[in-house]
XYZ file of C-alpha atoms in Angstrom:
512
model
C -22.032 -1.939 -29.246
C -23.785 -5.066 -30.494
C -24.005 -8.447 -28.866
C -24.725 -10.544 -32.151
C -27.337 -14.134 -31.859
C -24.799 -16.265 -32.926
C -25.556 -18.332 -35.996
C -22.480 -18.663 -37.715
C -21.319 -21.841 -36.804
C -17.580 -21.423 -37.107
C -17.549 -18.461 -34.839
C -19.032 -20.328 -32.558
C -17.187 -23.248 -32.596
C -14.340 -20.406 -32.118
C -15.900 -18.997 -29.141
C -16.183 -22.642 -27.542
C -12.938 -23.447 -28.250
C -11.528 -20.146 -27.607
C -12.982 -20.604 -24.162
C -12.573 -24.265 -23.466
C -8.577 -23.227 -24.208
C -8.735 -20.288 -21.461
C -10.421 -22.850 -19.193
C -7.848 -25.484 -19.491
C -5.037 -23.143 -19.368
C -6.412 -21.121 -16.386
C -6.930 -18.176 -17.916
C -9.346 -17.169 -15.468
C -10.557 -14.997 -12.469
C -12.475 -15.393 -9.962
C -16.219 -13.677 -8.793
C -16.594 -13.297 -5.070
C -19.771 -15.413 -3.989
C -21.413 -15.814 -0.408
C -21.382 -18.850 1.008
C -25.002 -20.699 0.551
C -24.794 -22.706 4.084
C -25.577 -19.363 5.600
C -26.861 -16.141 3.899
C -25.468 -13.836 6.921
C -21.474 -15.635 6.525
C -18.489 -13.332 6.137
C -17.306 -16.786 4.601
C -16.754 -16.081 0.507
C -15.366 -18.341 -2.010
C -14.376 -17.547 -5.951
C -16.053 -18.918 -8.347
C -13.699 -19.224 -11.644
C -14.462 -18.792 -15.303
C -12.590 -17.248 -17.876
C -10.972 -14.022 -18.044
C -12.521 -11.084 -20.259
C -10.275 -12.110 -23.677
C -10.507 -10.702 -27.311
C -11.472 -13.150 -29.926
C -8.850 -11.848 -31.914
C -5.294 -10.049 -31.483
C -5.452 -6.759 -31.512
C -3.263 -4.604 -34.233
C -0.534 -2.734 -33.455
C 2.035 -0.610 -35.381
C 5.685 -2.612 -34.925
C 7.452 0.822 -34.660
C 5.486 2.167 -31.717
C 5.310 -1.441 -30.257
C 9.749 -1.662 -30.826
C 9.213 2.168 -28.774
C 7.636 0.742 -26.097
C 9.847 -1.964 -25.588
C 13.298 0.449 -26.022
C 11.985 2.487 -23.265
C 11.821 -0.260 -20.213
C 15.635 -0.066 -19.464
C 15.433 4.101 -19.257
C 12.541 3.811 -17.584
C 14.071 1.084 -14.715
C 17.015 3.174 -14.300
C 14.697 6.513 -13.597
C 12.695 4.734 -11.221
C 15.679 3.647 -9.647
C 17.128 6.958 -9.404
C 14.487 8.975 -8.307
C 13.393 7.037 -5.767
C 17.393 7.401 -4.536
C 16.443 11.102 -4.581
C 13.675 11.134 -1.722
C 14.583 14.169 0.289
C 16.335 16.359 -2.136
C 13.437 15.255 -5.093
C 10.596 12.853 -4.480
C 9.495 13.773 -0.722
C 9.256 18.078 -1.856
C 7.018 16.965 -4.971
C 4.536 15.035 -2.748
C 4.014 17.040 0.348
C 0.933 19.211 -1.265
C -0.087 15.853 -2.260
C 0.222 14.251 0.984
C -1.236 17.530 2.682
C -4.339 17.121 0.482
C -4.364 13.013 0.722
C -3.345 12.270 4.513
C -4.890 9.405 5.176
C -2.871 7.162 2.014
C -0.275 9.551 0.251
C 0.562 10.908 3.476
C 0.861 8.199 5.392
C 3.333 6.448 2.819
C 5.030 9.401 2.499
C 5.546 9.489 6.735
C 6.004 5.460 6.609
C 9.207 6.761 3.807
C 10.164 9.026 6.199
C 10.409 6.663 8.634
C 12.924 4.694 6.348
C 14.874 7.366 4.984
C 16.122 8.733 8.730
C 17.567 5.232 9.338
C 19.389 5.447 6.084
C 20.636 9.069 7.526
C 21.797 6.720 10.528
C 23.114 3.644 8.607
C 20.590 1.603 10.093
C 18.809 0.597 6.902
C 17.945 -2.574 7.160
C 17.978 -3.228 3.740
C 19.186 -1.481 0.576
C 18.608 -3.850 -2.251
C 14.891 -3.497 -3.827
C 13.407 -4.985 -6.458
C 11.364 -3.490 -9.158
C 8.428 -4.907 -11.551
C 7.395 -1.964 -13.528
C 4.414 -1.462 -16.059
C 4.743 1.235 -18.169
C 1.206 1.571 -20.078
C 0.623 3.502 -23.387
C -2.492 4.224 -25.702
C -1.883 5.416 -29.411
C -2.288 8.527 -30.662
C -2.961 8.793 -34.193
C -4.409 11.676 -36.400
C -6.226 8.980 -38.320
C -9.558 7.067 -37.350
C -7.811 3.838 -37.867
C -4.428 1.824 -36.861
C -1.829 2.288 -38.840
C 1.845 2.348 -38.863
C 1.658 6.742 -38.253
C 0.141 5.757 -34.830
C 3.097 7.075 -31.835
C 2.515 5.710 -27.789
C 2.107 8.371 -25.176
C 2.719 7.122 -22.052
C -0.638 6.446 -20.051
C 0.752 5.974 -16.808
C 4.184 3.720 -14.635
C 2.898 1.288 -12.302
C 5.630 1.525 -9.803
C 3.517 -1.647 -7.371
C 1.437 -4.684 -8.287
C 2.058 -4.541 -12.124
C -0.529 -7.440 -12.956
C -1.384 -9.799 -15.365
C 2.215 -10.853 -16.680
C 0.851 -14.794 -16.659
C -2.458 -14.288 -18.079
C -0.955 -11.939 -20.503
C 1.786 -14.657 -21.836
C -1.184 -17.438 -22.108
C -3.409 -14.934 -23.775
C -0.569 -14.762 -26.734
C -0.546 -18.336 -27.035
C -4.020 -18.556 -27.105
C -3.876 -16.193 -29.956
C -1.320 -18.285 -31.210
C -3.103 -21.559 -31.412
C -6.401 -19.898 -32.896
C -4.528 -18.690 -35.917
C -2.330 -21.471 -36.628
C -3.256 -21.710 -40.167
C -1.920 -18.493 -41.034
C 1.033 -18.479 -43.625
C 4.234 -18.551 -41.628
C 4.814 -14.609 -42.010
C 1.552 -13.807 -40.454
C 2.391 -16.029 -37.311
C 5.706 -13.956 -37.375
C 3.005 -10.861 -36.833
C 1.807 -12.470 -33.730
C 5.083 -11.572 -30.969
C 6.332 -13.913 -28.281
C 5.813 -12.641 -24.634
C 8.149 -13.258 -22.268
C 6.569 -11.807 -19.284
C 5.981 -14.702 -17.027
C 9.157 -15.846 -17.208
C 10.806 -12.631 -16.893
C 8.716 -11.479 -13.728
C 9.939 -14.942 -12.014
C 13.366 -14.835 -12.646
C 13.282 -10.997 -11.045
C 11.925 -12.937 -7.864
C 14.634 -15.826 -8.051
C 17.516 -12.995 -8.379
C 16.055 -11.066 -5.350
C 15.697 -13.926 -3.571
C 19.308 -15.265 -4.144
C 21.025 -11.520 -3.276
C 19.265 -12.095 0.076
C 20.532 -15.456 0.465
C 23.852 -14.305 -0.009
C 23.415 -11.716 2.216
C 22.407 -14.205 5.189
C 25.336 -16.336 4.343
C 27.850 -13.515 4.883
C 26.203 -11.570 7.539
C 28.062 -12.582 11.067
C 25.996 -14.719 13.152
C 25.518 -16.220 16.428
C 25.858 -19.939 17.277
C 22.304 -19.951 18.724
C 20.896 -18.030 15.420
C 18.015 -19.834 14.347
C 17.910 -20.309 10.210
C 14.687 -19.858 9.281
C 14.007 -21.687 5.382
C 14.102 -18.327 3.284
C 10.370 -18.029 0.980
C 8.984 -15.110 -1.228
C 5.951 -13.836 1.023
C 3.690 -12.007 -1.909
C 1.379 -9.601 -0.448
C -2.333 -10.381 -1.376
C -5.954 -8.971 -0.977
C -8.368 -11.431 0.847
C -11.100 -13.458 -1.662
C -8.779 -12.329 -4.985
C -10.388 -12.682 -7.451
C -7.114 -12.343 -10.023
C -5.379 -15.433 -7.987
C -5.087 -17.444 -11.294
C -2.681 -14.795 -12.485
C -0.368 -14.515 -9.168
C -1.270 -18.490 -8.518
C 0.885 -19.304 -11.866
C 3.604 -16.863 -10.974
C 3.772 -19.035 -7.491
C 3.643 -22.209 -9.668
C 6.289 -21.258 -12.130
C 8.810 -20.040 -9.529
C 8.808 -23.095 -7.882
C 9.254 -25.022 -11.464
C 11.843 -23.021 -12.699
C 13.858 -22.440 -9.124
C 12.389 -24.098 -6.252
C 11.286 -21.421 -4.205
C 8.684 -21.269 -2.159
C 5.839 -18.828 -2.258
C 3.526 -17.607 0.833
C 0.322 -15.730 0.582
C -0.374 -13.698 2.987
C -2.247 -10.318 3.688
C -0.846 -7.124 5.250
C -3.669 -8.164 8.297
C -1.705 -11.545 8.566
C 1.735 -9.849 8.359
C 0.252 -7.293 11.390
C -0.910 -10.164 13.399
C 1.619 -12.892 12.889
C 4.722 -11.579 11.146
C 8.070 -10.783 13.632
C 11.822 -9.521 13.307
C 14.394 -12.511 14.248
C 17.964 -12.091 15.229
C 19.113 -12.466 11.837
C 20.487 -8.934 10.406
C 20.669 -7.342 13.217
C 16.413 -8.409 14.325
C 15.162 -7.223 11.499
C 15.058 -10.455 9.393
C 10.838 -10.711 9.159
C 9.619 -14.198 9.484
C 6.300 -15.841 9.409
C 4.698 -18.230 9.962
C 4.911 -21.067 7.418
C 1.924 -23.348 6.459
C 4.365 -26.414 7.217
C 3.479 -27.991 10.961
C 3.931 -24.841 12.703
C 7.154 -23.788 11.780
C 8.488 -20.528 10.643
C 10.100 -18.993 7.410
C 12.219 -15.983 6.883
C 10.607 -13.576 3.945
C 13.572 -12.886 1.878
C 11.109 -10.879 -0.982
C 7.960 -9.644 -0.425
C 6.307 -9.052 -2.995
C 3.403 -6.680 -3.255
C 0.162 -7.381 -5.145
C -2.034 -5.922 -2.434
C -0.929 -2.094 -0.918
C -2.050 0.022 -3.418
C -4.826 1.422 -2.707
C -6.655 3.060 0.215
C -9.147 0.015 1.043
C -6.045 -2.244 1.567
C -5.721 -0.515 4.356
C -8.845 -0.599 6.516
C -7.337 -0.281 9.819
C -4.257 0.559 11.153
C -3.576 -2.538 11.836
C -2.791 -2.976 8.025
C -0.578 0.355 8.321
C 1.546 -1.685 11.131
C 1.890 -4.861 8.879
C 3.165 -2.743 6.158
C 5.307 -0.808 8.614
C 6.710 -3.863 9.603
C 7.628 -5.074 6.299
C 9.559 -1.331 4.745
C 11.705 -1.749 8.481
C 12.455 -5.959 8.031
C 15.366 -7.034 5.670
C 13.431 -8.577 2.998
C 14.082 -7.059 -0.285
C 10.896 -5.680 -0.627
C 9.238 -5.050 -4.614
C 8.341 -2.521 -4.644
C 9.840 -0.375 -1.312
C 7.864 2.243 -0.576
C 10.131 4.595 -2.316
C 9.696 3.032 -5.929
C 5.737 3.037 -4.953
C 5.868 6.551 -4.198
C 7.747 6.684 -7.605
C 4.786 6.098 -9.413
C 2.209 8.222 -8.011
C 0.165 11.040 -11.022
C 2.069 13.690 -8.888
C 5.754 12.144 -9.827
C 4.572 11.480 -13.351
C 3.426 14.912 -14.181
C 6.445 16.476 -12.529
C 8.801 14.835 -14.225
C 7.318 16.035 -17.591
C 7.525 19.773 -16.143
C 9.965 22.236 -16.813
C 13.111 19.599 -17.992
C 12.734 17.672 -14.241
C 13.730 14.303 -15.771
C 16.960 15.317 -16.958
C 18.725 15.313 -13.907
C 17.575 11.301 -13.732
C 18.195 10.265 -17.209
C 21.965 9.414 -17.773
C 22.319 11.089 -21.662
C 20.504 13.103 -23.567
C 19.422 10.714 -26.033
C 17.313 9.086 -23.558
C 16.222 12.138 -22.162
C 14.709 12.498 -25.577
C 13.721 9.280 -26.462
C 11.504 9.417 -23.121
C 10.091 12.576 -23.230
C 8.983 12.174 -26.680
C 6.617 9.399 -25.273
C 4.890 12.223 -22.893
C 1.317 13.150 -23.234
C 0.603 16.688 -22.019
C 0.316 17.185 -18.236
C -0.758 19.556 -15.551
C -0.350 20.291 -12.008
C -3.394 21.191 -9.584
C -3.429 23.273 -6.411
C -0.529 25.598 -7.341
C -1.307 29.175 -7.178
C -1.368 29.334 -10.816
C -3.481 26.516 -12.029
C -6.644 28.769 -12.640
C -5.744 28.734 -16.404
C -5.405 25.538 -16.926
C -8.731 24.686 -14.522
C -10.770 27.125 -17.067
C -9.576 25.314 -19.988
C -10.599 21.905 -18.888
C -13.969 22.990 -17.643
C -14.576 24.922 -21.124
C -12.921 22.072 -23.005
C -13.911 18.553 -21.223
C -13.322 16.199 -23.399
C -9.934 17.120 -24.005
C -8.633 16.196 -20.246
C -8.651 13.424 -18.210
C -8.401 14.158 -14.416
C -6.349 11.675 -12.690
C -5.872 11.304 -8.827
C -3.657 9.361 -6.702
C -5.009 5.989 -7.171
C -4.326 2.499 -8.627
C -6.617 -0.293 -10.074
C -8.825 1.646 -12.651
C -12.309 3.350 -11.723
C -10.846 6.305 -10.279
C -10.247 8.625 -12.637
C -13.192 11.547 -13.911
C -13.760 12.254 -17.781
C -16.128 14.516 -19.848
C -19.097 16.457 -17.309
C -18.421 14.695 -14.218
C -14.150 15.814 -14.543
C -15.774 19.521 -14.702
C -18.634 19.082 -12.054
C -15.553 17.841 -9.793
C -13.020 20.437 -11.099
C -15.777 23.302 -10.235
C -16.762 22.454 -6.907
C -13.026 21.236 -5.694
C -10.731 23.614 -3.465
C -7.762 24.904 -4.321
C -6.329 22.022 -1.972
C -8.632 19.353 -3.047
C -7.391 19.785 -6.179
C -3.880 19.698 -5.460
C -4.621 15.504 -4.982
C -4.959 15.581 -8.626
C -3.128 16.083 -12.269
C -4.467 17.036 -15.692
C -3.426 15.124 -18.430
C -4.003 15.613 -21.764
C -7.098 13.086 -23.404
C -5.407 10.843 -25.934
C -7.206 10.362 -28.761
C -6.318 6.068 -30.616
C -7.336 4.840 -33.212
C -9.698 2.351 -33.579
C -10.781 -0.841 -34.932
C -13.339 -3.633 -34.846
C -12.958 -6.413 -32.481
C -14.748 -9.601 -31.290
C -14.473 -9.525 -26.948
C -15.874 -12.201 -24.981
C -17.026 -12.522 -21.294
C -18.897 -14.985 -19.567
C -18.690 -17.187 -22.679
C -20.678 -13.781 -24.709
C -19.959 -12.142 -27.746
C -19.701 -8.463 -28.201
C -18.785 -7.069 -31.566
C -17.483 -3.425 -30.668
C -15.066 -0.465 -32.077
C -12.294 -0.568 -30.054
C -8.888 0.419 -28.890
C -6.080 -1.332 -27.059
C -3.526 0.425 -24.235
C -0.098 -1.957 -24.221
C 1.770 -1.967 -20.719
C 5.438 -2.970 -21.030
C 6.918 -4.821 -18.078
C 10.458 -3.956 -16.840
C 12.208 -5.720 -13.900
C 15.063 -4.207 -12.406
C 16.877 -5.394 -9.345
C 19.553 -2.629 -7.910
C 21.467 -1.653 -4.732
C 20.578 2.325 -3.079
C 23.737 4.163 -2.801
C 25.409 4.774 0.717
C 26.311 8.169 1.616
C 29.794 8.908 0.244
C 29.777 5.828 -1.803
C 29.842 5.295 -5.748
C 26.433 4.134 -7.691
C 24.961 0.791 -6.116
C 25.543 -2.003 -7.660
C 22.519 -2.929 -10.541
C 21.842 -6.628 -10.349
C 19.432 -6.932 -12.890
C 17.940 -4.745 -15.528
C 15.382 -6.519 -17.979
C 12.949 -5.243 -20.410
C 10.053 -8.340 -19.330
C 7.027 -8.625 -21.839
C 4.092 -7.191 -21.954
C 0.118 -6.852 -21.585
C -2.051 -5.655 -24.072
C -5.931 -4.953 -23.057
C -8.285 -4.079 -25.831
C -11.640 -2.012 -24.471
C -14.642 -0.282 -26.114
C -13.737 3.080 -28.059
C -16.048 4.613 -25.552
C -15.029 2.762 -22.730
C -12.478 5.314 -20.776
C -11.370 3.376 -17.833
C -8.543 -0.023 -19.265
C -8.478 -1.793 -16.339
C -9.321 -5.863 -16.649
C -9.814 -6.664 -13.076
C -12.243 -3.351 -12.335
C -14.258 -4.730 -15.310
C -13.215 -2.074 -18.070
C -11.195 -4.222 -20.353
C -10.301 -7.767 -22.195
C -7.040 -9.445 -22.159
C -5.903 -9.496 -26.043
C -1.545 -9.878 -27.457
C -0.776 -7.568 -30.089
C -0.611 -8.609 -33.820
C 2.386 -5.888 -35.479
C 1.603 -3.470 -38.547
């Protein structure tokens, strides 16, 4: 790594124009401050500047990129159906999990529980969910260097939270503006990202199936109508609001719909159930002269992770939301979905085939699957000797979300040695993919650094579909879009990808 003295005037002028672009575009986060009146405040405020970005856009071989992008509809219908699956499937594959991770897989898992026996007693309140999927993939390439030989394995499916769809889309443009003196087929090169507009639209659609479903359910003459609003689900001082801000923006711009921000605390301590389908309509309260609003989609962009859920007070707001009739994105089924346990156990022993509806997509999704391993089963010492002897050929992956949390190299054996059987059995193995890599410009805080590299692209997919009832045909699918994408580029020896955690810069790709 090198961060260069700059004294090439045209980069610079790049980086100040690069930057002056993000800033005037809002492609930026936020860093938590205290506030200076008083040194001992629990009072914070974000300071903004712009978001970790690569100078340049980061190659990428077309055919793996068209890959990627053919297997968002497969992927939104497996979701879909496993998480349809809970007790015969999904709830058997997690309980070591859950047994070795009470206090967050567990408690999910007893929250879908919850759910799932008022299904058994047709008192669902609601059986319409909405998906926005990530499905993130690194190259793997026998060469040192991009080229078009490079083939995606699948990194991980982020089933809750997906982020960065906005920032992602401006990122392209900014890439887009900063090379617009290339001949007309190198601007073809540079692809068109549709997330931000795709992610929307998902909301709009879930918001006007609940709609409907006020406007036929029977009601009382002294029902009170509450003004329907998306309520999305945040962490308190977010420092990625820019990115959920424009999705709040842009809904109302391209559908008028109003968006709510509030955290699972406020949903504990303020949220109820109205009369409205049969009391379990949730409603809040709105920021408009003390009245109230009905959530007809919450969306999630907080949840996923054990310190959302300090108390159990956060346990009860979420509680409160999986039993109201908002069409929740994601339910906690689809969240389960995309736990490391799911992932690696639908790679084992042909498990997806039973969710996939042919055999060419059977195929064409397994052939994007790195090489995975369960923990905690009675035979695992094999594969537990082989990592420890072999460390830089694993990754060790636990239940988690946001980047930081997984263990590489000494520390992945250290943990793998001293671990029980059941400790373990929180965990997968999956196999260390090995990119290729190539020189790129990243800049933070306004810096240079001039690094080898790689870059992990996450498709988005955004599905909207009905849950079968017992004795029924297939729910109905409402919508089933393959929506953009993000692309992070990251130091070659960098291991975590994560842009909010720190790891990684925002880049778009440029196709091979």
């Amino acid at each position: 790594m090198s961060v260069p003295t700059i004294t090439d005037d045209a980069l610079k002028e790049k980086i100040d124009t690069a930057s002056a672009w993000c800033a005037a575009h809002g492609v930026l986060m936020g860093s938590r401050r205290r506030s200076e009146q008083d040194s001992s405040s629990t009072l914070y405020y974000n300071l903004y500047e712009p978001a970790p970005f690569a100078l340049e856009p980061s190659p990428f071989p077309k055919a793996a990129f068209d890959k990627c992008y053919e297997l968002g509809r497969p992927w939104n219908s497996i979701v879909h159906a496993v998480a349809e699956s809970y007790e015969t499937w999904l709830r058997p594959t997690l309980l070591a999990t859950a047994s070795s991770d009470e206090e967050f897989t567990g408690k999910l898992l007893s929250l879908a529980d919850e759910v799932s026996r008022q299904q058994n007693h047709n008192q669902r309140a609601q059986r319409v969910t909405l998906g926005i999927l990530r499905s993130d993939y690194l190259l793997q390439s026998e060469s040192s260097t991009t080229d078009s030989s490079a083939y995606p394995l699948q990194v991980e499916l982020n089933t809750i939270a997906s982020s960065f769809g906005c920032l992602s889309t401006k990122v392209t443009k900014l890439h887009q503006f900063l090379c617009h003196d290339l001949t007309q087929q190198q601007q073809q090169q540079l692809i068109e990202n549709p997330a931000a507009v795709n992610i929307v639209d998902g909301l709009a659609a879930a918001f006007h199936e609940y709609t409907r479903q006020r406007s036929s359910a029977t009601t009382s003459s002294t029902e009170v109508e509450y003004q329907p609003v998306v309520i999305m689900v945040v962490q308190p001082n977010e420092a990625n609001a820019c990115d959920q801000r424009d999705l709040e923006f842009l809904l109302f711009q391209r559908h008028g719909i109003k968006l709510l921000r509030r955290s699972l605390l406020d949903i504990a301590n303020h949220a109820k159930h109205s009369s409205a389908f049969q009391n379990k309509e949730l409603i809040v309260p709105s920021s408009d002269n003390g009245t109230w609003a009905a959530a007809a989609v919450v969306y999630f962009r907080a949840g996923y992770t054990p310190t959302d859920y300090p108390s159990d007070k956060e346990w009860n707001g979420r509680s409160k939301i999986e039993h109201s009739a908002a069409i929740k994105c994601p339910d906690v089924f689809y969240h389960l979905v995309g736990t490391k346990k799911v992932q690696q156990a639908l790679a084992a022993n042909n498990a997806l085939r039973k969710f996939c509806r042919s055999d060419q997509e059977y195929h064409l999704v397994t052939s994007s699957f790195a090489n995975l391993h369960s923990l905690g089963d009675d035979d695992d010492g094999d594969i537990v000797a082989t990592a420890i002897a072999n460390p830089h050929s694993f990754v060790l992956k636990p239940q988690r979300e946001g980047g930081g949390n997984n263990l590489y190299d000494d520390a992945m054996a250290k943990a793998l040695q001293e671990m029980t059987r059941k400790q373990r059995s929180a965990y997968i193995l999956m196999q260390r993919i090995q990119p290729p890599t190539f020189m790129a410009t990243l800049i933070k805080g306004g810096r240079p650094t001039v690094i080898e590299s790689v870059c992990e692209l996450g498709v988005f997919g955004v599905t909207l579909r009905e849950y079968n009832e017992k004795g029924t045909s297939d729910g109905r699918v409402l919508l089933d879009n393959v929506g953009g994408h993000i692309l992070r580029s990251k130091g070659a020896t960098t291991d975590e990808g994560g842009v909010a955690a720190g790891y990684a810069f925002l880049s778009s790709p440029k196709l091979i």
